[in-house]
Coordinates of C-alpha atoms in Angstrom, one line a residue:
X1 CA 84.4 92.6 140.4
X2 CA 80.6 92.2 140.9
X3 CA 79.2 92.6 144.4
X4 CA 77.1 89.7 145.6
X5 CA 74.4 90.9 148.0
X6 CA 74.8 89.1 151.4
X7 CA 71.9 87.7 153.4
X8 CA 73.4 89.1 156.6
X9 CA 73.3 92.7 155.5
X10 CA 70.0 93.7 157.3
X11 CA 71.0 91.8 160.4
X12 CA 74.4 93.5 160.6
X13 CA 72.9 97.0 160.1
X14 CA 70.5 96.2 162.9
X15 CA 73.2 95.1 165.3
X16 CA 75.2 98.2 164.5
X17 CA 72.3 100.3 165.7
X18 CA 72.3 98.3 169.0
X19 CA 76.0 98.4 170.0
X20 CA 78.8 101.0 169.9
X21 CA 81.1 98.3 168.5
X22 CA 80.3 95.8 165.7
X23 CA 82.7 92.9 165.1
X24 CA 82.4 90.7 162.0
X25 CA 84.5 87.7 162.2
X26 CA 84.9 84.6 160.0
X27 CA 87.4 82.8 157.7
X28 CA 89.7 84.6 155.3
X29 CA 88.2 86.0 152.1
X30 CA 84.6 85.4 152.8
X31 CA 83.7 89.0 152.1
X32 CA 83.7 90.6 155.6
X33 CA 85.4 93.9 154.5
X34 CA 83.5 94.1 151.2
X35 CA 80.2 93.7 153.0
X36 CA 81.0 96.4 155.5
X37 CA 82.3 98.8 152.9
X38 CA 79.1 98.3 151.0
X39 CA 77.1 99.2 154.1
X40 CA 79.4 102.2 154.7
X41 CA 78.5 103.4 151.2
X42 CA 74.8 103.3 152.2
X43 CA 75.7 105.4 155.3
X44 CA 77.6 107.8 153.2
X45 CA 74.4 108.6 151.3
X46 CA 72.7 109.2 154.7
X47 CA 75.4 111.7 155.6
X48 CA 77.6 109.4 157.8
X49 CA 81.2 109.5 156.6
X50 CA 83.0 106.4 157.9
X51 CA 86.8 106.2 157.7
X52 CA 88.4 102.9 156.6
X53 CA 91.8 101.6 157.8
X54 CA 93.4 98.2 157.5
X55 CA 95.9 96.8 159.9
X56 CA 97.4 94.7 157.0
X57 CA 99.4 97.9 156.4
X58 CA 102.6 97.5 158.5
X59 CA 103.0 101.2 159.2
X60 CA 99.4 101.6 160.3
X61 CA 99.7 98.4 162.4
X62 CA 102.9 99.8 164.1
X63 CA 101.0 102.9 165.1
X64 CA 98.0 101.0 166.4
X65 CA 100.2 98.7 168.6
X66 CA 102.7 101.3 169.9
X67 CA 100.4 104.3 170.3
X68 CA 96.7 103.2 170.3
X69 CA 95.5 106.6 171.6
X70 CA 97.2 108.5 168.7
X71 CA 95.9 105.9 166.3
X72 CA 92.3 106.7 167.4
X73 CA 92.9 110.4 167.1
X74 CA 94.0 109.8 163.5
X75 CA 91.2 107.4 162.7
X76 CA 88.4 108.8 164.9
X77 CA 84.9 107.2 164.8
X78 CA 82.9 106.4 162.9
X79 CA 85.5 104.1 161.5
X80 CA 85.9 100.6 160.0
X81 CA 89.1 98.9 161.2
X82 CA 90.0 95.9 159.1
X83 CA 92.0 92.8 160.5
X84 CA 91.7 94.0 164.2
X85 CA 93.4 90.8 165.4
X86 CA 96.8 92.3 164.5
X87 CA 96.5 95.1 167.1
X88 CA 94.3 94.0 170.0
X89 CA 96.0 96.7 172.0
X90 CA 93.3 99.0 170.6
X91 CA 90.5 97.3 172.5
X92 CA 90.8 99.2 175.8
X93 CA 91.0 102.5 173.9
X94 CA 88.0 101.6 171.8
X95 CA 86.1 100.8 175.1
X96 CA 87.0 104.2 176.5
X97 CA 85.9 106.0 173.3
X98 CA 82.6 104.0 173.2
X99 CA 81.9 104.8 176.9
X100 CA 82.6 108.5 176.4
X101 CA 80.5 109.0 173.2
X102 CA 77.6 106.6 174.0
X103 CA 77.0 106.4 170.2
X104 CA 75.9 103.2 168.5
X105 CA 77.9 101.9 165.5
X106 CA 81.0 104.1 166.1
X107 CA 83.4 101.2 165.5
X108 CA 83.1 98.5 162.8
X109 CA 85.8 95.8 163.2
X110 CA 86.7 92.8 161.1
X111 CA 88.8 89.8 162.3
X112 CA 89.8 86.7 160.4
X113 CA 91.0 84.6 163.3
X114 CA 88.8 84.3 166.3
X115 CA 91.2 82.1 168.3
X116 CA 93.5 85.2 168.8
X117 CA 90.6 87.6 169.1
X118 CA 87.7 86.5 171.2
X119 CA 89.5 86.4 174.6
X120 CA 90.5 90.1 174.2
X121 CA 87.1 91.0 173.0
X122 CA 85.2 89.4 175.8
X123 CA 87.6 90.9 178.4
X124 CA 87.7 94.5 177.0
X125 CA 84.4 95.0 175.2
X126 CA 81.9 93.0 177.2
X127 CA 78.4 94.4 176.8
X128 CA 79.6 96.9 174.1
X129 CA 80.1 94.7 171.1
X130 CA 77.8 92.9 168.8
X131 CA 79.5 89.9 167.2
X132 CA 78.5 88.5 163.8
X133 CA 80.0 85.3 162.3
X134 CA 80.1 85.5 158.5
X135 CA 80.9 82.4 156.4
X136 CA 81.2 81.8 152.7
X137 CA 78.3 82.2 150.3
X138 CA 75.1 80.2 150.8
X139 CA 73.0 78.8 147.9
X140 CA 70.4 81.5 148.6
X141 CA 73.1 84.2 148.2
X142 CA 74.6 82.7 145.1
X143 CA 71.2 82.5 143.5
X144 CA 70.0 85.8 145.0
X145 CA 67.0 84.2 146.7
X146 CA 65.4 85.0 150.1
X147 CA 67.4 83.5 153.0
X148 CA 65.7 82.2 156.1
X149 CA 66.7 79.7 158.9
X150 CA 66.1 76.2 157.8
X151 CA 63.3 74.3 159.5
X152 CA 61.5 71.1 158.5
X153 CA 58.1 72.8 158.6
X154 CA 56.2 71.6 155.6
X155 CA 54.3 74.8 155.0
X156 CA 57.6 76.8 154.8
X157 CA 59.1 74.3 152.4
X158 CA 56.0 74.3 150.2
X159 CA 56.1 78.1 150.0
X160 CA 59.8 77.9 149.1
X161 CA 59.2 75.6 146.2
X162 CA 57.8 78.4 144.0
X163 CA 60.9 80.6 144.6
X164 CA 63.5 77.9 144.0
X165 CA 65.0 76.5 140.8
X166 CA 65.4 72.7 140.8
X167 CA 68.9 71.4 140.2
X168 CA 70.2 68.0 139.2
X169 CA 73.0 65.8 140.5
X170 CA 75.7 67.3 138.2
X171 CA 74.7 70.9 139.2
X172 CA 74.8 70.1 142.9
X173 CA 78.2 68.6 142.6
X174 CA 79.5 71.5 140.6
X175 CA 78.4 73.7 143.4
X176 CA 79.9 71.4 146.1
X177 CA 83.2 71.3 144.1
X178 CA 83.4 75.0 143.6
X179 CA 82.9 75.8 147.3
X180 CA 81.6 79.1 148.8
X181 CA 84.3 81.7 148.4
X182 CA 82.7 85.0 147.0
X183 CA 85.6 85.7 144.7
X184 CA 85.1 82.5 142.7
X185 CA 81.5 83.7 141.9
X186 CA 82.2 87.4 141.6
X187 CA 85.0 87.0 139.1
X188 CA 84.8 84.3 136.5
X189 CA 88.5 84.7 135.6
X190 CA 89.7 83.3 138.9
X191 CA 91.1 79.8 138.6
X192 CA 89.7 77.5 141.2
X193 CA 92.9 75.5 141.9
X194 CA 95.2 78.6 142.0
X195 CA 92.7 80.4 144.3
X196 CA 92.6 77.6 146.9
X197 CA 96.4 77.0 146.7
X198 CA 96.9 80.7 147.5
X199 CA 94.2 80.5 150.2
X200 CA 95.8 77.6 152.1
X201 CA 99.3 79.2 151.7
X202 CA 98.1 82.5 153.2
X203 CA 96.3 80.7 156.0
X204 CA 99.3 78.6 156.9
X205 CA 101.9 81.4 156.6
X206 CA 100.0 84.3 158.2
X207 CA 97.4 83.0 160.5
X208 CA 98.8 79.7 161.7
X209 CA 102.5 80.7 162.0
X210 CA 101.9 84.3 163.2
X211 CA 98.8 83.9 165.3
X212 CA 98.6 80.3 166.5
X213 CA 102.4 79.7 166.8
X214 CA 102.3 76.3 165.1
X215 CA 106.0 75.4 164.6
X216 CA 105.6 73.0 161.6
X217 CA 103.3 74.4 158.9
X218 CA 103.6 71.4 156.6
X219 CA 102.6 69.1 159.4
X220 CA 99.6 71.3 160.1
X221 CA 98.8 71.2 156.4
X222 CA 98.9 67.4 156.5
X223 CA 96.6 67.5 159.6
X224 CA 94.1 69.7 157.7
X225 CA 94.1 67.1 154.9
X226 CA 93.4 64.3 157.4
X227 CA 90.6 66.3 159.0
X228 CA 89.1 66.9 155.5
X229 CA 89.1 63.1 155.0
X230 CA 87.1 62.8 158.2
X231 CA 84.4 65.3 157.4
X232 CA 80.9 64.2 158.5
X233 CA 82.5 61.7 161.0
X234 CA 82.6 61.7 164.8
X235 CA 85.8 63.1 166.3
X236 CA 88.2 60.5 167.6
X237 CA 91.4 62.4 168.5
X238 CA 93.6 59.3 168.6
X239 CA 92.5 58.4 165.1
X240 CA 93.2 61.9 163.8
X241 CA 96.6 61.9 165.6
X242 CA 97.6 58.5 164.2
X243 CA 96.7 59.5 160.6
X244 CA 98.6 62.8 160.9
X245 CA 101.6 61.5 162.8
X246 CA 101.1 63.7 165.8
X247 CA 100.1 63.2 169.5
X248 CA 96.4 63.1 170.5
X249 CA 96.8 66.4 172.7
X250 CA 98.3 68.1 169.6
X251 CA 95.4 66.9 167.5
X252 CA 93.0 68.3 170.0
X253 CA 94.7 71.6 170.1
X254 CA 95.0 71.9 166.3
X255 CA 91.4 70.9 165.8
X256 CA 90.4 73.7 168.1
X257 CA 92.4 76.1 165.9
X258 CA 90.4 74.9 162.8
X259 CA 87.2 75.5 164.7
X260 CA 88.2 78.9 165.9
X261 CA 89.3 79.7 162.3
X262 CA 85.8 78.7 161.1
X263 CA 87.3 76.1 158.8
X264 CA 85.3 73.4 160.5
X265 CA 82.4 73.2 162.9
X266 CA 81.9 70.6 165.6
X267 CA 78.4 69.4 166.2
X268 CA 77.6 68.2 169.7
X269 CA 75.5 65.1 170.2
X270 CA 72.0 65.5 171.5
X271 CA 71.7 64.2 175.0
X272 CA 68.6 63.7 177.1
X273 CA 68.0 61.8 180.3
X274 CA 65.7 59.4 178.3
X275 CA 68.5 58.5 175.9
X276 CA 70.9 56.4 177.9
X277 CA 73.3 55.0 175.3
X278 CA 74.2 58.2 173.4
X279 CA 77.9 58.6 172.5
X280 CA 79.6 61.9 173.6
X281 CA 81.9 62.5 170.6
X282 CA 81.2 65.6 168.6
X283 CA 80.8 65.3 164.8
X284 CA 83.0 67.4 162.5
X285 CA 82.0 69.1 159.2
X286 CA 84.2 71.2 156.9
X287 CA 82.3 74.4 156.3
X288 CA 83.6 75.1 152.8
X289 CA 83.4 72.0 150.6
X290 CA 85.6 73.6 148.0
X291 CA 88.4 73.8 150.5
X292 CA 87.9 70.2 151.6
X293 CA 87.8 69.0 148.0
X294 CA 91.0 70.9 147.2
X295 CA 92.9 69.4 150.2
X296 CA 91.8 65.9 149.2
X297 CA 92.9 66.5 145.6
X298 CA 89.7 65.7 143.7
X299 CA 90.2 67.0 140.2
X300 CA 86.7 67.8 139.0
X301 CA 83.0 67.5 140.1
X302 CA 82.5 64.3 138.1
X303 CA 85.2 62.3 139.8
X304 CA 84.2 63.7 143.2
X305 CA 80.6 62.6 142.6
X306 CA 81.7 59.1 141.7
X307 CA 84.4 58.8 144.4
X308 CA 84.6 57.4 147.9
X309 CA 84.1 60.7 149.6
X310 CA 80.9 61.6 147.6
X311 CA 78.4 60.9 150.4
X312 CA 80.5 62.5 153.2
X313 CA 81.1 65.7 151.2
X314 CA 77.4 65.8 150.3
X315 CA 76.5 65.6 154.0
X316 CA 78.9 68.4 154.9
X317 CA 77.5 70.6 152.1
X318 CA 73.9 70.1 153.4
X319 CA 75.1 70.8 157.0
X320 CA 76.9 74.0 156.0
X321 CA 73.9 75.3 154.1
X322 CA 71.6 74.8 157.2
X323 CA 74.3 76.2 159.5
X324 CA 74.8 79.3 157.4
X325 CA 71.0 79.9 157.2
X326 CA 71.0 80.5 161.0
X327 CA 74.2 82.5 161.2
X328 CA 73.0 84.8 158.4
X329 CA 69.8 85.5 160.4
X330 CA 71.9 86.3 163.5
X331 CA 70.9 83.2 165.3
X332 CA 72.9 80.5 167.0
X333 CA 72.4 77.3 165.0
X334 CA 70.3 74.9 167.1
X335 CA 71.9 71.9 165.5
X336 CA 72.8 68.5 167.0
X337 CA 73.3 64.9 165.9
X338 CA 72.4 61.5 167.3
X339 CA 74.6 58.4 167.6
X340 CA 74.3 55.7 170.2
X341 CA 76.4 52.7 171.2
X342 CA 74.2 50.4 169.1
X343 CA 75.4 52.4 166.0
X344 CA 72.1 54.0 165.4
X345 CA 72.6 57.5 163.9
X346 CA 70.5 60.5 162.9
X347 CA 72.6 62.9 160.8
X348 CA 71.1 66.2 162.2
X349 CA 68.7 67.2 164.8
X350 CA 67.2 70.7 165.0
X351 CA 66.0 71.5 168.6
X352 CA 64.1 74.7 169.3
X353 CA 61.0 75.8 171.2
X354 CA 60.8 72.3 172.8
X355 CA 60.5 70.6 169.4
X356 CA 63.1 68.1 168.1
X357 CA 63.1 67.7 164.3
X358 CA 65.2 64.8 162.9
X359 CA 67.0 65.1 159.6
X360 CA 68.6 62.3 157.5
X361 CA 70.9 63.2 154.6
X362 CA 71.1 60.8 151.6
X363 CA 72.7 61.4 148.2
X364 CA 70.1 59.0 146.7
X365 CA 67.1 60.3 144.6
X366 CA 64.9 57.5 146.1
X367 CA 66.1 56.7 149.6
X368 CA 63.1 54.7 150.7
X369 CA 61.5 54.4 154.1
X370 CA 64.7 52.8 155.5
X371 CA 66.1 56.3 155.7
X372 CA 63.8 57.2 158.6
X373 CA 64.1 53.9 160.5
X374 CA 66.4 55.5 163.2
X375 CA 63.9 58.3 163.9
X376 CA 62.2 55.8 166.2
X377 CA 64.9 56.0 168.8
X378 CA 63.6 59.5 169.7
X379 CA 60.2 58.1 170.9
X380 CA 61.6 57.8 174.4
X381 CA 61.8 61.6 174.8
X382 CA 58.1 62.1 174.1
X383 CA 56.6 60.7 177.3
X384 CA 56.6 62.2 180.7
X385 CA 56.8 58.7 182.3
X386 CA 60.4 58.5 181.0
X387 CA 61.3 61.4 183.3
X388 CA 59.4 60.2 186.3
X389 CA 56.2 61.9 185.2
X390 CA 57.7 65.4 184.9
X391 CA 55.8 67.1 182.1
X392 CA 58.4 69.9 181.8
X393 CA 61.1 67.5 180.6
X394 CA 59.0 66.1 177.7
X395 CA 60.2 66.9 174.2
X396 CA 57.9 67.0 171.1
X397 CA 59.1 65.3 168.0
X398 CA 58.6 67.6 165.0
X399 CA 58.4 66.9 161.3
X400 CA 61.2 64.8 160.0
X401 CA 63.2 65.4 156.7
X402 CA 65.2 63.2 154.4
X403 CA 67.3 65.7 152.5
X404 CA 68.2 64.0 149.3
X405 CA 68.3 64.2 145.5
X406 CA 64.5 63.8 145.1
X407 CA 63.0 65.8 142.3
X408 CA 60.1 67.1 144.4
X409 CA 58.9 67.7 148.0
X410 CA 57.1 64.5 148.8
X411 CA 55.8 62.7 152.0
X412 CA 57.5 59.6 153.2
X413 CA 54.6 59.1 155.7
X414 CA 52.3 61.3 157.7
X415 CA 55.2 62.7 159.8
X416 CA 58.2 62.7 157.5
X417 CA 59.1 64.2 154.0
X418 CA 61.6 63.8 151.3
X419 CA 63.2 67.3 150.8
X420 CA 65.1 68.0 147.6
X421 CA 68.6 69.3 148.5
X422 CA 68.1 72.4 146.3
X423 CA 65.2 73.4 148.5
X424 CA 67.2 74.0 151.7

């Protein structure tokens, strides 16, 4: 099976040189182990022999849980330990080993399910572990192009034009339908439907039953389908609960499991003292559109593109690409959204360095100036008078983007641009 070079490789190697423990976490089958094994091969050429062990092996797992000290004698560092969530008993012993040796990069760990993992990591390895979140393939990785955090800066986008191949509506929806799992791109013999059926089955039977202690797996599967149907919408727990036939507290708990599993992301609303009528509900996005499409039973890219979920899935695809562009650079995604009680919405806001850049997402090839009409609600954050004259609270409004199916990068007006979706 062909290896697909990952955008996070350099960043992961850099973090390994900074901490004694490196933890790569993320959903199942996104290539965490494959990536680290590839980096271990590079180290092998440099004279560093790194052992590999997986806790998927029941005998190895038994040893790790019952006698962690003996396990680390057998698999002494430098070592790559796969699926560490199955034996968190190892963490105190990894901590002692790291403190004794003082060597960077002794332990490389992978973990599929952060909800079982992160509490133990934060308690046992605080200050000793560098954590990387790895998701499925981005467009940049699939097409083997340079990857960089998305910004609305026009100069950056113009430079990216020469390195990017334009794609039409059909190609974009084929990509959305296929999803982001590396195996679907590395091996052309893998059947899409069979793959996702197996993926969901494994997730429900191993992670949800064993790690999250959800009693009714089929009810959780039904809940996942309901959440997929709500992608790119604000979270209303009562609405999710009613559709799934569960209580609102259960819906809240189960949604947090999907977040911790990196199946979905919740985007917080942007709030500012100058914006009085902002709603406080987070917005949810499925991170792998292929999984969302599978759960919703769309049969092919053509029916998806013409169907009722076409626009919502398109929005989630754009969000996930922008989100991954930051994670792959080792950065926390500075992404928010705007929605107020007057039903005015801005799909995404990127806020960094005191600059707020609005982004609207439209499936249309020619959205028109109406696409940026809600950007005006941000005017209130630009003047110090709004904050009682305090200059430090002012926010600058950056270049706006309408990410759409336009054929070229074109200005809407002097401050906003149409950005082709294939350019992100």
